[in-house]
Amino acid sequence: MTDSPLPTDTRPPLPGPARPTAPPRTALRRYTDAWRVGLRITALNFRAQLEYRGEFLLQVCVGIVWQMSVIVFATVLLSRFSGMGGWSSPDILLGVAVRMLSNGLSVLICGNVGQVVNLAQAGRIDGFLLRPMPVYRQVLLSRFPVNALGDVTVGIALFVGALERSTLDWTPGRSAYLVATVIGATLVTCAIFTAISAAGLHYPSTTYWDSWVDELTSTFGSYPLSIMPRLASGALTFVLPLAFIAYLPIGVLTGHSSSLGVPVALAAAAPAVGLAAFVAARLLWNASLRRYKGVNG
Amino acid sequence: MAADALPPATAPARGALARSALASVGRSWHTARITALGEVLSPPRMTATAFRLLVQVFLVTCLWRGLYAHDPGSTAGLDRDQAVSYAVLAVLATRIRGLDRYAGRDTVFQHLYYGTIVFWFLRPLPPRRYYALRALGDQLYGCVWVLAGGLVCLATGVLMAPVSGTALLAATVSLLLGQVVLYQLTLLTDLLCFWTMQNSSTLQIIRFAQNLLSGAYAPLWYFPGWFVTLSSFMPFQSTLNTPLSLYIGRIPASGAPAQLALQACWIVGLAFLTRLLWHRAAQRVSAQGG
């Protein structure tokens, strides 16, 4: 089965008095309708989460706490060591902030892909296949990821702090590139976890890898990879593309292009790489869904 | 049958007692090995664990060596080899913490959520003993990974040798005591589930605090003085920071008795608390429908 709405009804119309037919919907109308439905479902999910207010607040705290663990690690490194790979503290902090903000946004948008294993085991994916909405979108809308509110809040706070400490001259061009970097970083993160969840449709043990990659991303996704040996930095660039989240684009932005270990053009194209990675991950997800077998085989 | 009607203990009766004791040990063994057996019977999972540990150790080693390449010498009382050894051992030790029974739906949280906790109280094996045996098996299995990983790291020069035989002995004893403290803290967290049904967020926050205050994220010695003082008043550092610091020599062997005594105190205090909570928790359990 494919990741697409069910085919339209092709049966001949029933006999009876002619009824006025609705005008055909334009592509724009279908697009806005899809957004409207998505937002209504999100609002409903949000209200459902508010039903347990104590748990709601605790989930926000979980997001904050998770981000704090990254801040704690970064603070320890920045306070005890003079620099990493020749980067100054404000430059490193900007990289950490971009990664954390993009992480928060990716959890808010794509966080539910981590639930694919549970949804498949509970048989809910089978139900999603019967509804007139793409399955991937239904997975994203299956619940409101409350912890993302904490993630995004801390991410924004650190991002603002990093910009204040930055010594860069924020010209319109640089500012636009920074915005593109955050969007690209969000797309890279979404792509990584979407690709993992594609395997989760078939293998329940994928959660094991999901948590590990999450851990790797938070530990190594924010810092200059130039302190690593070539093998490790190469693997974190081309196998697991963590370098495209913050290290490469922030390296270009802060003037470390010559020591990034990849051509400057590739490093500068990190936001575009993010888009390409997400498209590739979605295609992989669709291909995986076509081979999906329910819990009953 | 009345007690006075029982026949006097004879040789065959003593034999039956011995057989019963042996059967009890056998049952305990079968309970303790559940998680380990599940892992051993799943070679992809074992391979994934080995791969994950290998990559994590490699990256952590690269990170700390890279940091010390710019600042050679001692930072916060730790030189490069000590810092790398601490971080690598922490990665290996988290293997013990990482073991869970969530996939098998045998966590206290899940049993309470689905109402199946009642079966723990209906079995011939008391729930406290069942929990302890499962934890013992899990922690022993995790320790095998730590030991194997430690030996490989030692042979490849990633891990420094212990500063002395006394330090190794103290670190080993401290690690064992730390595992008991870890067991009791985990039990305490699980017992809280009897009072709070929707508490996955609370559990995550507690786990974060445990990892942070035990030195799993970064060696505690790098943190500000006030943080190190604060953590010394809590039981978490007994689970990881104390044995690791003894191993790398950051806490001298002469300071070991005081540290071990502190760990013993935590064990006694937490044992009283968990015993009390088990008793209270048992009174709260009811079959579905009341």
mmCIF file of C-alpha atoms in Angstrom, chain A residues 52 55-56 58-62 65-66 68-70 72-73 76-77 79-86 118 121-122 147 205 207-209 211-212 215-216 219-220 223 227-229 231-233 236, chain B residues 44-45 47-53 55-56 58-60 62-68 70-71 75-76 94-95 102 105 198-202 204-205 208-209 212 217-219 221-225:
data_model
loop_
_atom_site.group_PDB
_atom_site.id
_atom_site.type_symbol
_atom_site.label_atom_id
_atom_site.label_comp_id
_atom_site.label_asym_id
_atom_site.label_seq_id
_atom_site.Cartn_x
_atom_site.Cartn_y
_atom_site.Cartn_z
ATOM 1 C CA TYR A 52 -3.593 15.962 32.583
ATOM 2 C CA GLU A 55 1.784 15.663 33.399
ATOM 3 C CA PHE A 56 1.611 18.434 30.789
ATOM 4 C CA LEU A 58 6.196 17.816 33.642
ATOM 5 C CA GLN A 59 6.528 17.025 29.947
ATOM 6 C CA VAL A 60 7.499 20.625 29.292
ATOM 7 C CA CYS A 61 10.070 20.209 32.077
ATOM 8 C CA VAL A 62 11.394 17.061 30.384
ATOM 9 C CA VAL A 65 15.835 19.194 31.264
ATOM 10 C CA TRP A 66 16.940 17.368 28.118
ATOM 11 C CA MET A 68 19.843 21.517 29.943
ATOM 12 C CA SER A 69 21.976 18.377 29.763
ATOM 13 C CA VAL A 70 23.468 19.719 26.531
ATOM 14 C CA VAL A 72 25.650 21.606 31.126
ATOM 15 C CA PHE A 73 28.061 19.662 28.941
ATOM 16 C CA VAL A 76 31.762 22.433 31.341
ATOM 17 C CA LEU A 77 33.771 22.294 28.130
ATOM 18 C CA SER A 79 34.638 26.948 31.119
ATOM 19 C CA ARG A 80 37.441 24.425 31.544
ATOM 20 C CA PHE A 81 39.055 24.484 28.109
ATOM 21 C CA SER A 82 40.241 27.574 26.241
ATOM 22 C CA GLY A 83 38.892 26.574 22.864
ATOM 23 C CA MET A 84 37.980 23.717 20.608
ATOM 24 C CA GLY A 85 39.687 23.317 17.254
ATOM 25 C CA GLY A 86 40.645 26.994 17.184
ATOM 26 C CA ASN A 118 4.826 1.804 19.065
ATOM 27 C CA GLN A 121 3.024 -2.614 17.349
ATOM 28 C CA ALA A 122 -0.349 -1.275 18.461
ATOM 29 C CA ASN A 147 8.113 18.176 25.534
ATOM 30 C CA SER A 205 14.380 -2.833 17.903
ATOM 31 C CA THR A 207 14.083 2.313 19.129
ATOM 32 C CA TYR A 208 17.481 1.177 20.374
ATOM 33 C CA TRP A 209 19.185 2.958 17.455
ATOM 34 C CA SER A 211 17.924 6.689 21.267
ATOM 35 C CA TRP A 212 21.573 6.158 20.437
ATOM 36 C CA GLU A 215 22.500 10.761 22.205
ATOM 37 C CA LEU A 216 25.202 11.073 19.523
ATOM 38 C CA THR A 219 26.933 15.047 22.288
ATOM 39 C CA PHE A 220 28.731 15.542 18.989
ATOM 40 C CA TYR A 223 30.996 21.075 18.455
ATOM 41 C CA ILE A 227 39.189 18.146 17.017
ATOM 42 C CA MET A 228 38.316 14.606 15.888
ATOM 43 C CA PRO A 229 40.495 12.364 13.718
ATOM 44 C CA LEU A 231 37.930 9.010 10.232
ATOM 45 C CA ALA A 232 35.557 10.145 12.973
ATOM 46 C CA SER A 233 34.804 13.565 11.478
ATOM 47 C CA LEU A 236 29.938 12.231 11.272
ATOM 48 C CA PRO B 44 21.612 -8.713 16.307
ATOM 49 C CA ARG B 45 20.946 -6.985 19.603
ATOM 50 C CA THR B 47 26.093 -7.034 17.921
ATOM 51 C CA ALA B 48 24.348 -3.679 18.081
ATOM 52 C CA THR B 49 25.377 -3.271 21.713
ATOM 53 C CA ALA B 50 29.004 -4.096 20.923
ATOM 54 C CA PHE B 51 29.008 -1.742 17.918
ATOM 55 C CA ARG B 52 27.359 1.041 19.864
ATOM 56 C CA LEU B 53 29.842 0.754 22.740
ATOM 57 C CA VAL B 55 31.726 3.758 18.476
ATOM 58 C CA GLN B 56 30.807 5.617 21.655
ATOM 59 C CA PHE B 58 36.035 5.798 20.202
ATOM 60 C CA LEU B 59 34.242 9.141 19.872
ATOM 61 C CA VAL B 60 34.490 9.973 23.570
ATOM 62 C CA CYS B 62 38.686 11.426 20.468
ATOM 63 C CA LEU B 63 36.711 14.241 22.097
ATOM 64 C CA TRP B 64 38.651 14.331 25.365
ATOM 65 C CA ARG B 65 42.029 13.850 23.698
ATOM 66 C CA GLY B 66 41.138 16.679 21.311
ATOM 67 C CA LEU B 67 40.231 18.949 24.218
ATOM 68 C CA TYR B 68 43.467 18.203 26.059
ATOM 69 C CA HIS B 70 44.779 22.448 23.207
ATOM 70 C CA ASP B 71 45.198 22.550 26.981
ATOM 71 C CA THR B 75 42.536 20.609 34.408
ATOM 72 C CA ALA B 76 40.379 20.377 37.545
ATOM 73 C CA THR B 94 25.907 3.429 31.389
ATOM 74 C CA ARG B 95 25.448 0.038 29.732
ATOM 75 C CA TYR B 102 10.404 -1.906 28.587
ATOM 76 C CA ARG B 105 6.614 -4.903 29.144
ATOM 77 C CA GLN B 198 0.965 9.197 34.718
ATOM 78 C CA ASN B 199 4.572 9.648 35.650
ATOM 79 C CA SER B 200 6.787 8.876 32.665
ATOM 80 C CA SER B 201 7.931 12.511 32.686
ATOM 81 C CA THR B 202 8.840 12.323 36.366
ATOM 82 C CA GLN B 204 12.734 10.892 32.874
ATOM 83 C CA ILE B 205 13.550 13.907 35.045
ATOM 84 C CA PHE B 208 18.423 12.959 34.152
ATOM 85 C CA ALA B 209 19.233 14.070 37.696
ATOM 86 C CA LEU B 212 24.006 14.486 35.886
ATOM 87 C CA TYR B 217 27.429 13.283 31.350
ATOM 88 C CA ALA B 218 30.781 14.781 32.325
ATOM 89 C CA PRO B 219 33.215 14.124 35.190
ATOM 90 C CA TRP B 221 35.377 17.371 38.920
ATOM 91 C CA TYR B 222 34.930 19.813 36.026
ATOM 92 C CA PHE B 223 31.829 21.335 37.576
ATOM 93 C CA PRO B 224 31.920 24.425 39.819
ATOM 94 C CA GLY B 225 32.811 23.896 43.482
#
